[in-house]
Structures are given as C-alpha cells and as structure tokens.
Amino acid sequence: GTLRCTGVNLPNVGSYQKSCWCCRMEGDTLGCYCKPKRGKEKWTTLGNATSYSTDIWNDNGTLKGR
C-alpha cells in the first residue's frame, strides 16, 4: 500500500495531485512530497500557490505553477 495524506484548501488546478502527496497549505505556500523521474520523493514547496489558476504540476520532483 501507499501512504496518503489529506489536505484542506489545496489548489484544485493541475496534475500535481497525481504524483505528489501529503500536501498542505501554510499561508499561501503549497508544500508536498513529490516523486522525481528517478530517485526518492522529496519535500517541495511553491510560494503564492493560490495565485496559480491555470496549472500546478510536478516538474521532476519540484512544484511549479502558472
């Protein structure tokens, strides 16, 4: 099995939720564990996450948005 965490008030745009987990919001910063193409998952954050209304995605283990 895979451990999954649930978060509240997470941005609901983009594909980050498919390859990132245990996400949480702290202020307007989104933080998640995201899986890179190779290697172990890592904690990554995206500041001003609430301002990205088009897309938030996992870019090889790093959250990015537009």
PDB file of C-alpha atoms in Angstrom:
ATOM      1  CA  GLY A   1       0.000   0.000   0.000  1.00  0.00           C
ATOM      2  CA  THR A   2       0.848   3.639  -0.329  1.00  0.00           C
ATOM      3  CA  LEU A   3       0.501   6.109   2.499  1.00  0.00           C
ATOM      4  CA  ARG A   4      -1.682   9.021   1.510  1.00  0.00           C
ATOM      5  CA  CYS A   5      -2.330  12.176   3.498  1.00  0.00           C
ATOM      6  CA  THR A   6      -5.221  14.532   3.053  1.00  0.00           C
ATOM      7  CA  GLY A   7      -5.044  18.297   2.996  1.00  0.00           C
ATOM      8  CA  VAL A   8      -7.611  21.044   3.138  1.00  0.00           C
ATOM      9  CA  ASN A   9      -7.871  24.157   0.981  1.00  0.00           C
ATOM     10  CA  LEU A  10      -5.458  22.743  -1.589  1.00  0.00           C
ATOM     11  CA  PRO A  11      -5.352  24.334  -5.050  1.00  0.00           C
ATOM     12  CA  ASN A  12      -7.550  22.282  -7.356  1.00  0.00           C
ATOM     13  CA  VAL A  13      -5.713  23.015 -10.618  1.00  0.00           C
ATOM     14  CA  GLY A  14      -3.147  20.973 -12.443  1.00  0.00           C
ATOM     15  CA  SER A  15      -1.753  17.484 -12.291  1.00  0.00           C
ATOM     16  CA  TYR A  16       0.403  17.773  -9.160  1.00  0.00           C
ATOM     17  CA  GLN A  17      -2.071  15.669  -7.169  1.00  0.00           C
ATOM     18  CA  LYS A  18      -1.288  12.627  -9.351  1.00  0.00           C
ATOM     19  CA  SER A  19       2.401  12.410  -8.382  1.00  0.00           C
ATOM     20  CA  CYS A  20       2.558  14.411  -5.132  1.00  0.00           C
ATOM     21  CA  TRP A  21       1.094  13.540  -1.730  1.00  0.00           C
ATOM     22  CA  CYS A  22       0.855  14.703   1.874  1.00  0.00           C
ATOM     23  CA  CYS A  23       0.224  18.198   0.529  1.00  0.00           C
ATOM     24  CA  ARG A  24      -0.606  21.063   2.836  1.00  0.00           C
ATOM     25  CA  MET A  25      -1.077  24.792   2.669  1.00  0.00           C
ATOM     26  CA  GLU A  26       0.780  27.124   5.017  1.00  0.00           C
ATOM     27  CA  GLY A  27      -0.486  30.597   4.285  1.00  0.00           C
ATOM     28  CA  ASP A  28      -0.294  30.818   0.500  1.00  0.00           C
ATOM     29  CA  THR A  29       2.549  28.291   0.183  1.00  0.00           C
ATOM     30  CA  LEU A  30       1.784  24.781  -1.038  1.00  0.00           C
ATOM     31  CA  GLY A  31       4.075  22.022   0.206  1.00  0.00           C
ATOM     32  CA  CYS A  32       4.049  18.374  -0.943  1.00  0.00           C
ATOM     33  CA  TYR A  33       6.174  15.281  -1.236  1.00  0.00           C
ATOM     34  CA  CYS A  34       6.677  14.824  -4.977  1.00  0.00           C
ATOM     35  CA  LYS A  35       8.225  11.961  -6.913  1.00  0.00           C
ATOM     36  CA  PRO A  36      11.026  12.831  -9.359  1.00  0.00           C
ATOM     37  CA  LYS A  37      11.588  10.791 -12.528  1.00  0.00           C
ATOM     38  CA  ARG A  38      14.324   8.867 -10.710  1.00  0.00           C
ATOM     39  CA  GLY A  39      15.089   8.539  -7.064  1.00  0.00           C
ATOM     40  CA  LYS A  40      13.216   9.096  -3.856  1.00  0.00           C
ATOM     41  CA  GLU A  41      10.373  11.540  -3.280  1.00  0.00           C
ATOM     42  CA  LYS A  42      11.307  14.894  -1.764  1.00  0.00           C
ATOM     43  CA  TRP A  43       9.565  17.734   0.026  1.00  0.00           C
ATOM     44  CA  THR A  44       9.000  20.715  -2.244  1.00  0.00           C
ATOM     45  CA  THR A  45       7.128  23.997  -1.853  1.00  0.00           C
ATOM     46  CA  LEU A  46       5.517  26.516  -4.165  1.00  0.00           C
ATOM     47  CA  GLY A  47       5.026  30.045  -2.871  1.00  0.00           C
ATOM     48  CA  ASN A  48       1.981  32.111  -3.864  1.00  0.00           C
ATOM     49  CA  ALA A  49       0.245  28.863  -4.839  1.00  0.00           C
ATOM     50  CA  THR A  50      -3.200  30.452  -4.609  1.00  0.00           C
ATOM     51  CA  SER A  51      -2.273  32.821  -7.447  1.00  0.00           C
ATOM     52  CA  TYR A  52      -1.793  29.973  -9.953  1.00  0.00           C
ATOM     53  CA  SER A  53      -5.196  29.424 -11.505  1.00  0.00           C
ATOM     54  CA  THR A  54      -4.162  27.647 -14.722  1.00  0.00           C
ATOM     55  CA  ASP A  55      -1.781  24.862 -13.734  1.00  0.00           C
ATOM     56  CA  ILE A  56       0.330  23.464 -10.893  1.00  0.00           C
ATOM     57  CA  TRP A  57       2.470  20.467 -11.786  1.00  0.00           C
ATOM     58  CA  ASN A  58       5.321  18.243 -10.591  1.00  0.00           C
ATOM     59  CA  ASP A  59       8.426  19.045 -12.637  1.00  0.00           C
ATOM     60  CA  ASN A  60      10.788  16.175 -11.800  1.00  0.00           C
ATOM     61  CA  GLY A  61      10.151  16.488  -8.053  1.00  0.00           C
ATOM     62  CA  THR A  62       9.647  20.246  -7.887  1.00  0.00           C
ATOM     63  CA  LEU A  63       6.290  22.029  -7.772  1.00  0.00           C
ATOM     64  CA  LYS A  64       5.826  24.657 -10.484  1.00  0.00           C
ATOM     65  CA  GLY A  65       2.864  26.788 -11.450  1.00  0.00           C
ATOM     66  CA  ARG A  66       1.474  29.286 -13.936  1.00  0.00           C
TER      67      ARG A  66
END
